[in-house]
Coordinates of C-alpha atoms in Angstrom, one line a residue:
M15 CA 1.0 -37.2 4.7
G16 CA 0.3 -35.5 8.0
K17 CA -2.9 -35.6 10.0
Y18 CA -3.7 -32.0 9.6
F19 CA -3.5 -29.3 6.9
A20 CA -2.5 -25.6 7.6
F21 CA -1.8 -22.5 5.6
K22 CA 1.6 -21.0 5.7
D23 CA 2.2 -17.7 7.6
N24 CA 0.8 -14.7 5.7
V25 CA -1.6 -16.9 3.6
I26 CA -5.2 -16.1 4.5
L27 CA -8.7 -17.2 3.6
V28 CA -11.2 -14.4 3.0
H29 CA -14.8 -15.4 3.2
G30 CA -17.5 -14.2 0.9
V31 CA -21.1 -15.2 1.5
K32 CA -20.9 -17.8 -1.3
K33 CA -17.2 -18.2 -2.3
G34 CA -13.8 -17.5 -0.9
L35 CA -10.4 -16.0 -1.8
I36 CA -7.0 -17.2 -0.8
Q37 CA -4.6 -14.3 -0.4
D38 CA -0.9 -15.2 -0.5
L39 CA 0.8 -12.2 1.0
N40 CA 4.3 -13.8 0.7
K41 CA 4.1 -14.0 -3.1
E42 CA 1.4 -11.4 -3.6
K43 CA -1.0 -13.8 -5.4
I44 CA -4.7 -14.4 -5.1
F45 CA -6.7 -17.6 -5.8
S46 CA -10.5 -17.7 -6.2
I47 CA -12.1 -20.8 -4.7
D48 CA -15.6 -22.2 -5.0
E49 CA -18.2 -22.7 -2.2
N50 CA -17.3 -26.3 -1.4
S51 CA -13.6 -25.6 -1.4
K52 CA -14.2 -22.7 1.1
Y53 CA -16.3 -24.9 3.3
Y54 CA -13.8 -27.7 3.6
L55 CA -10.8 -25.5 3.8
N56 CA -12.3 -23.5 6.6
K57 CA -12.8 -26.7 8.6
L58 CA -9.2 -27.8 8.0
L59 CA -7.8 -24.4 8.9
N60 CA -9.8 -24.4 12.1
G61 CA -8.1 -27.7 13.2
T62 CA -10.4 -30.5 11.8
S63 CA -8.2 -33.4 10.8
I64 CA -8.0 -34.5 7.1
E65 CA -9.4 -37.9 8.1
N66 CA -12.5 -36.4 9.6
I67 CA -13.1 -34.3 6.4
V68 CA -12.6 -37.2 4.0
I69 CA -14.6 -39.8 5.9
D70 CA -17.9 -38.3 4.8
M71 CA -16.8 -38.2 1.1
S72 CA -17.1 -40.9 -1.5
E73 CA -13.8 -42.5 -2.5
E74 CA -13.7 -40.5 -5.8
I75 CA -14.4 -37.1 -4.1
G76 CA -12.0 -37.9 -1.3
S77 CA -9.3 -38.7 -3.8
K78 CA -10.0 -35.4 -5.6
F79 CA -9.9 -33.5 -2.3
I80 CA -6.4 -34.9 -1.4
K81 CA -5.2 -33.9 -4.9
Y82 CA -6.6 -30.4 -4.2
L83 CA -4.6 -30.2 -1.0
E84 CA -1.5 -31.3 -3.0
L85 CA -2.2 -28.5 -5.4
L86 CA -2.3 -26.0 -2.6
I87 CA 1.0 -27.3 -1.3
E88 CA 2.5 -27.3 -4.8
N89 CA 1.6 -23.6 -4.9
E90 CA 3.4 -23.1 -1.6
L91 CA 0.2 -22.0 0.1
G92 CA 0.0 -24.7 2.8
Y93 CA 1.6 -27.9 4.3
Y94 CA 0.7 -31.0 6.2
S95 CA 1.2 -31.2 9.9
D96 CA 1.1 -33.8 12.6
K97 CA -0.1 -31.2 15.0
K98 CA -3.4 -29.3 15.1
I99 CA -2.7 -25.7 13.8
I100 CA -5.2 -22.9 13.5
S101 CA -4.3 -20.9 10.4
G102 CA -5.6 -18.8 7.5
K103 CA -7.1 -16.1 9.7
Y104 CA -6.4 -12.4 9.4
E105 CA -6.4 -11.2 13.0
H106 CA -4.9 -7.7 12.8
E107 CA -6.5 -4.9 14.6
K108 CA -8.0 -2.3 12.3
C109 CA -5.4 0.4 11.9
V110 CA -6.8 3.3 9.9
Q111 CA -4.3 5.9 8.8
R112 CA -4.2 9.0 11.0
S113 CA -1.6 11.1 9.2
V114 CA -2.4 13.4 6.3
S115 CA -0.7 12.4 3.1
T116 CA -2.5 14.4 0.4
V117 CA -4.2 17.8 0.6
W118 CA -6.3 19.4 -2.1
L119 CA -6.7 23.2 -1.8
E120 CA -9.6 24.2 -4.0
L121 CA -8.9 27.9 -4.5
R122 CA -11.8 28.6 -6.8
K123 CA -14.8 26.6 -8.1
A124 CA -15.0 29.0 -11.1
C125 CA -13.2 28.2 -14.3
N126 CA -12.5 30.2 -17.4
L127 CA -13.2 27.1 -19.5
N128 CA -16.4 25.1 -19.7
C129 CA -15.2 21.5 -20.3
C130 CA -18.0 19.2 -21.3
H131 CA -16.7 16.4 -19.1
C132 CA -16.0 18.4 -15.9
Y133 CA -17.1 16.4 -12.8
M134 CA -17.7 19.7 -11.0
D135 CA -19.5 21.3 -14.0
C136 CA -17.4 24.4 -13.6
N137 CA -17.8 27.6 -15.4
I138 CA -16.9 31.3 -14.8
N139 CA -19.9 31.8 -12.5
S140 CA -19.6 28.6 -10.4
D141 CA -18.6 30.3 -7.1
F142 CA -20.2 33.7 -7.4
H143 CA -22.7 32.8 -4.7
L144 CA -20.1 31.6 -2.2
K145 CA -18.1 33.4 0.5
L146 CA -14.6 32.6 -0.7
L147 CA -11.8 32.1 1.7
T148 CA -9.4 35.1 1.8
I149 CA -5.7 35.0 1.5
N150 CA -5.4 35.4 5.2
E151 CA -7.8 32.6 5.9
W152 CA -5.9 30.4 3.6
K153 CA -2.7 31.3 5.4
C154 CA -4.2 30.2 8.7
I155 CA -5.1 26.9 7.2
I156 CA -1.6 26.5 5.9
D157 CA -0.2 27.2 9.3
E158 CA -2.1 24.3 10.7
L159 CA -1.3 22.1 7.7
G160 CA 2.4 22.6 8.5
E161 CA 1.9 20.7 11.7
F162 CA 0.5 17.7 9.8
K163 CA 3.5 17.6 7.4
P164 CA 1.5 16.3 4.4
K165 CA 3.5 14.5 1.7
K166 CA 1.7 16.4 -1.1
I167 CA -0.3 19.7 -1.4
I168 CA -2.2 20.3 -4.6
F169 CA -3.7 23.5 -5.8
I170 CA -6.9 22.8 -7.7
G171 CA -10.1 24.5 -9.0
G172 CA -12.1 25.2 -11.0
E173 CA -9.1 27.0 -12.2
P174 CA -6.8 27.9 -9.4
L175 CA -5.1 30.7 -11.4
L176 CA -8.3 32.7 -11.0
F177 CA -7.4 33.2 -7.3
K178 CA -5.9 36.6 -7.4
N179 CA -3.4 35.9 -4.6
I180 CA -2.1 32.6 -5.9
I181 CA 1.5 33.7 -6.1
E182 CA 1.5 34.9 -2.5
L183 CA -0.2 31.7 -1.4
M184 CA 2.1 29.3 -3.2
T185 CA 5.1 31.1 -1.8
Y186 CA 3.6 30.8 1.7
V187 CA 2.9 27.1 1.3
K188 CA 6.5 26.5 0.4
L189 CA 7.6 28.5 3.4
K190 CA 5.4 26.7 5.9
C191 CA 5.5 23.2 4.4
P192 CA 9.0 23.0 2.9
E193 CA 9.1 19.2 2.9
S194 CA 5.8 18.8 1.0
E195 CA 5.6 18.2 -2.7
I196 CA 3.6 21.1 -4.1
V197 CA 1.6 20.6 -7.3
L198 CA -0.5 23.1 -9.4
Y199 CA -3.4 21.6 -11.4
S200 CA -4.2 24.2 -14.1
N201 CA -5.4 24.5 -17.6
L202 CA -2.5 26.9 -18.1
T203 CA -4.5 29.4 -20.2
L204 CA -3.9 32.1 -17.6
L205 CA -0.2 31.6 -17.1
T206 CA 1.9 34.8 -16.6
D207 CA 5.6 35.4 -16.4
E208 CA 5.3 36.1 -12.7
L209 CA 3.6 32.8 -12.2
V210 CA 6.4 31.0 -14.1
E211 CA 9.0 32.7 -11.8
C212 CA 7.0 31.6 -8.7
L213 CA 6.8 28.0 -9.9
L214 CA 10.5 27.9 -10.7
I215 CA 11.7 29.5 -7.4
N216 CA 9.4 27.3 -5.2
K217 CA 10.0 24.1 -7.2
I218 CA 6.3 23.6 -7.9
K219 CA 5.2 20.9 -10.3
V220 CA 2.4 21.5 -12.8
V221 CA -0.3 19.1 -14.0
T222 CA -2.5 20.1 -16.9
S223 CA -4.8 18.5 -19.4
I224 CA -4.5 17.9 -23.2
Y225 CA -7.5 16.3 -24.7
S226 CA -6.3 15.7 -28.2
N227 CA -3.3 16.3 -30.5
I228 CA -5.8 17.9 -32.8
P229 CA -6.6 21.5 -31.8
E230 CA -10.2 21.4 -33.0
I231 CA -11.0 18.4 -30.8
H232 CA -9.3 19.9 -27.7
D233 CA -11.2 23.1 -28.2
K234 CA -14.5 21.3 -28.7
I235 CA -14.0 19.6 -25.3
T236 CA -13.0 22.8 -23.5
K237 CA -15.6 24.9 -25.4
K238 CA -13.0 27.6 -25.8
N239 CA -11.5 28.4 -29.2
G240 CA -7.8 28.7 -29.1
S241 CA -7.4 27.0 -25.8
F242 CA -5.3 24.2 -27.3
L243 CA -2.8 26.7 -28.7
T244 CA -2.6 28.7 -25.4
T245 CA -2.1 25.6 -23.2
T246 CA 0.5 24.0 -25.4
N247 CA 2.5 27.2 -25.9
N248 CA 2.5 27.7 -22.1
I249 CA 3.7 24.1 -21.6
K250 CA 6.6 24.9 -23.9
K251 CA 7.3 28.0 -21.9
L252 CA 7.4 26.1 -18.6
R253 CA 9.7 23.4 -20.2
K254 CA 12.2 26.1 -21.2
F255 CA 12.7 26.7 -17.5
N256 CA 12.9 22.9 -16.8
I257 CA 9.7 23.1 -14.7
Y258 CA 8.0 19.7 -14.4
V259 CA 4.8 19.5 -16.5
Q260 CA 2.6 16.5 -16.8
A261 CA -0.3 16.5 -19.3
N262 CA -3.1 14.1 -18.6
T263 CA -6.0 13.1 -20.8
V264 CA -9.6 12.3 -20.1
I265 CA -11.1 10.1 -22.8
M266 CA -14.6 10.4 -24.0
K267 CA -16.7 10.2 -27.2
Y268 CA -14.8 12.9 -28.9
N269 CA -11.2 11.6 -28.5
Y270 CA -11.2 7.9 -27.5
K271 CA -10.2 6.7 -31.0
G272 CA -7.0 8.7 -30.9
I273 CA -5.6 7.7 -27.4
S274 CA -2.2 6.5 -28.6
D275 CA -1.6 9.6 -30.7
I276 CA -2.6 11.8 -27.8
Q277 CA -0.2 10.0 -25.5
N278 CA 2.6 10.2 -27.9
Y279 CA 2.0 13.9 -28.4
T280 CA 1.8 14.8 -24.7
Y281 CA 5.0 12.8 -24.0
E282 CA 6.8 14.7 -26.8
L283 CA 5.5 17.9 -25.4
T284 CA 6.4 17.4 -21.7
G285 CA 8.9 14.6 -21.5
V286 CA 6.5 13.0 -19.0
I287 CA 4.1 10.1 -19.5
G288 CA 0.7 11.5 -18.8
K289 CA -2.2 9.6 -17.2
V290 CA -5.2 8.6 -19.2
D291 CA -8.6 8.5 -17.4
I292 CA -12.0 7.5 -18.6
I293 CA -14.6 10.2 -18.2
R294 CA -16.5 9.9 -14.9
D295 CA -20.3 10.3 -14.8
I296 CA -20.2 12.6 -11.8
G297 CA -22.1 15.9 -11.5
F298 CA -24.6 16.5 -14.3
S299 CA -25.1 13.4 -16.4
K300 CA -22.3 12.8 -18.9
K301 CA -23.9 9.7 -20.5
H302 CA -24.2 11.4 -23.8
I303 CA -20.4 11.6 -24.2
I304 CA -19.6 8.1 -22.7
P305 CA -19.5 5.5 -25.5
K306 CA -20.1 2.0 -24.1
E307 CA -16.8 0.8 -25.6
L308 CA -14.8 2.9 -23.1
Y309 CA -16.1 1.0 -20.1
E310 CA -15.6 -2.4 -21.8
L311 CA -12.2 -1.7 -23.3
H312 CA -10.7 0.0 -20.2
D313 CA -12.2 -2.1 -17.4
R314 CA -14.1 0.8 -15.8
V315 CA -17.0 -1.7 -15.4
K316 CA -15.7 -4.7 -13.5
T317 CA -17.1 -7.9 -15.2
S318 CA -14.6 -10.5 -14.1
A319 CA -12.3 -11.2 -11.2
K320 CA -9.3 -9.2 -12.5
F321 CA -7.8 -7.9 -9.3
M322 CA -4.3 -6.9 -8.5
P323 CA -2.9 -8.9 -5.6
V324 CA -1.9 -6.8 -2.6
N325 CA 1.0 -6.9 -0.2
K326 CA 0.8 -6.9 3.6
E327 CA 0.8 -3.1 3.9
K328 CA -1.9 -2.7 1.3
L329 CA -4.1 -5.4 2.8
L330 CA -3.9 -3.8 6.2
R331 CA -4.9 -0.5 4.7
N332 CA -7.8 -1.9 2.8
Y333 CA -8.9 -4.0 5.8
S334 CA -8.8 -0.9 8.1
G335 CA -10.4 1.8 6.0
N336 CA -11.2 3.1 2.6
S337 CA -8.6 2.2 0.0
C338 CA -8.6 5.6 -1.6
W339 CA -9.8 8.2 1.0
Q340 CA -7.4 7.4 3.8
G341 CA -4.9 10.2 4.4
K342 CA -6.6 12.6 2.0
I343 CA -8.5 15.8 2.6
N344 CA -10.0 18.4 0.3
I345 CA -10.6 22.0 1.5
T346 CA -13.1 23.9 -0.7
C347 CA -12.9 27.5 -1.7
D348 CA -15.5 28.3 1.0
G349 CA -13.9 26.3 3.7
N350 CA -15.8 22.9 3.8
V351 CA -13.7 19.8 4.3
G352 CA -14.1 16.3 2.9
P353 CA -11.9 13.4 1.7
C354 CA -12.2 13.9 -2.0
I355 CA -12.4 16.6 -4.7
M356 CA -15.0 14.7 -6.8
Q357 CA -18.0 14.6 -4.5
S358 CA -19.6 17.2 -2.3
S359 CA -23.2 16.0 -2.0
F360 CA -22.6 14.1 1.3
I361 CA -20.3 16.7 2.9
N362 CA -21.5 18.1 6.2
N363 CA -21.1 21.9 5.9
E364 CA -21.0 22.3 9.7
Y365 CA -17.4 21.1 9.5
N366 CA -16.0 24.3 8.0
V367 CA -12.5 25.7 8.7
R368 CA -14.1 29.0 9.6
E369 CA -15.8 27.3 12.5
H370 CA -13.4 24.6 13.6
K371 CA -9.7 23.8 13.7
L372 CA -8.6 21.5 11.0
S373 CA -7.3 19.0 13.6
K374 CA -10.8 18.8 15.1
I375 CA -12.5 18.4 11.7
L376 CA -10.1 15.5 11.0
S377 CA -10.5 13.7 14.3
D378 CA -14.3 14.3 14.7
Y379 CA -15.5 14.1 11.1
V380 CA -13.2 13.1 8.3
I381 CA -11.6 10.0 9.9
P382 CA -14.7 8.5 11.5
E383 CA -17.0 9.3 8.6
F384 CA -14.8 8.6 5.6
W385 CA -11.3 7.3 6.2
I386 CA -12.6 4.2 8.1
L387 CA -15.1 3.3 5.4
S388 CA -13.6 0.0 4.3
K389 CA -15.6 -2.3 2.1
D390 CA -16.7 -4.1 5.3
H391 CA -19.2 -1.2 5.6
I392 CA -20.4 -1.0 1.9
D393 CA -23.7 -2.6 0.9
V394 CA -23.1 -5.9 -0.9
C395 CA -19.3 -5.4 -1.0
K396 CA -19.2 -6.5 2.7
D397 CA -20.4 -9.9 1.6
C398 CA -17.7 -10.2 -1.1
E399 CA -14.5 -12.3 -0.9
Y400 CA -12.7 -9.7 -3.1
R401 CA -13.3 -6.8 -0.7
Y402 CA -9.7 -6.4 0.4
V403 CA -8.2 -6.4 -3.1
C404 CA -10.8 -4.2 -4.8
N405 CA -10.0 -0.5 -5.0
D406 CA -12.9 1.8 -4.1
C407 CA -13.8 5.1 -5.7
R408 CA -16.8 6.1 -3.6
P409 CA -17.8 9.2 -5.7
M410 CA -18.3 7.0 -8.8
N411 CA -20.3 4.4 -6.9
I412 CA -22.4 6.6 -4.7
E413 CA -26.1 6.5 -5.7
G414 CA -27.9 9.6 -4.5
N415 CA -26.2 10.7 -1.3
N416 CA -25.7 7.1 0.0
K417 CA -22.0 6.8 0.7
Y418 CA -22.5 3.1 1.5
S419 CA -23.9 2.0 -1.8
K420 CA -22.1 -0.6 -3.9
G421 CA -22.8 1.3 -7.1
K422 CA -23.2 0.2 -10.7
F423 CA -19.6 -0.4 -11.9
C424 CA -19.1 -3.9 -10.4
K425 CA -21.2 -6.7 -12.0
Y426 CA -20.4 -9.3 -9.3
N427 CA -23.0 -10.6 -7.0
P428 CA -21.2 -12.2 -4.1
R429 CA -24.4 -13.6 -2.6
I430 CA -24.7 -16.0 -5.6
G431 CA -21.1 -16.0 -6.6
K432 CA -21.7 -15.0 -10.2
W433 CA -20.8 -12.2 -12.6
E434 CA -23.7 -10.5 -14.4
N435 CA -23.5 -10.5 -18.2
Y436 CA -20.3 -12.4 -17.9
S437 CA -20.5 -13.8 -21.5
D438 CA -20.8 -10.3 -22.9
F439 CA -17.3 -9.3 -21.9
R440 CA -13.8 -10.7 -21.9
G441 CA -13.1 -13.8 -19.9
D442 CA -12.1 -14.2 -16.3
T443 CA -8.4 -14.0 -15.7
S444 CA -8.4 -14.8 -12.0
Y445 CA -6.6 -17.8 -10.6
E446 CA -9.1 -20.6 -9.8
V447 CA -8.1 -23.3 -7.4
S448 CA -10.8 -25.9 -7.1
P449 CA -10.9 -29.7 -6.5
D450 CA -13.6 -30.1 -9.2

């Protein structure tokens, strides 16, 4: 056995206030460790000899500690050395993304449906009080977007098909951003033959929503009789022209017991596996249509250390900025700019495309206010050992207009190293490496 112990390259120790996390970036594994393990490991990784660690321990504890080091070596996390080596630190400079990867273009806030779960609480009158961007103003935005070369441009609403110049705009986007993937998010109840032709010619993908394989349930959610039939018939029309269609589902009180049947139905309808999302309590309260079982069964509330390990690139991203917001911008129908389609309460309306170039809004506002917002900046989360493996949806967690709030969907208290109501939920599935 060597005099010192060190972690291998790309194995790091992330410190929480109480506990710690070993991240193995070579094998993309994570290991939770307790307070004592973190304390002694930190001393070893900073060059204290094994002898000087063990000397203050009883013979029994010292023997357990050596076995603990052997366990770390067995897991290919570290090694003995005759030389003092400083290891286990993550010393990269923060490198927040500067390029635009995804752009949402909110053409209208209004919607011809009135879905009960809508996070924007849209209806046909949602934007009557706004000064909507004109087709020419949108074209100026697209001209500048072409310089950013975004990977994906998404037309959203409300219902984007309510924008009367949508065909002209989609054609213009394809012309100016030929390398971007273009996607239309629509309920498809307003689809016309001219729109189908535009989608086909410009190779635009379509994403829609089906809330049930039972028409009455779908229509109850959209609050529009006949919407199921109209949407499904138009999906079939698009499929006849081999236009890509994906049908996603939001699950809530009215449909959560039929998830498998809905997924099977949407796959048969589109040939694409649709996404399933749990209703988000954003906008006016949705609590009356959120059964508790959804959060428990689908892990919306985090009650144990069930985190996906990350690779080197993902760690650098999470360390540098917000795990979700980086690279994303949303432009509203009246020209305001933010990082996300789900939250507008904390957006500064001074940064409007009518007043500033998009490049200035990005450099002066979106990047410094949102993209850099890693969990090192979030209340409580900044004290947590899991902060670089925990994905962050700020709109779901924001309390009031405080974009730095931890929120209510994580039940871990890193300051005491315990999960609240732990026994009420399924067990912890994290790896635990401890000498005890």
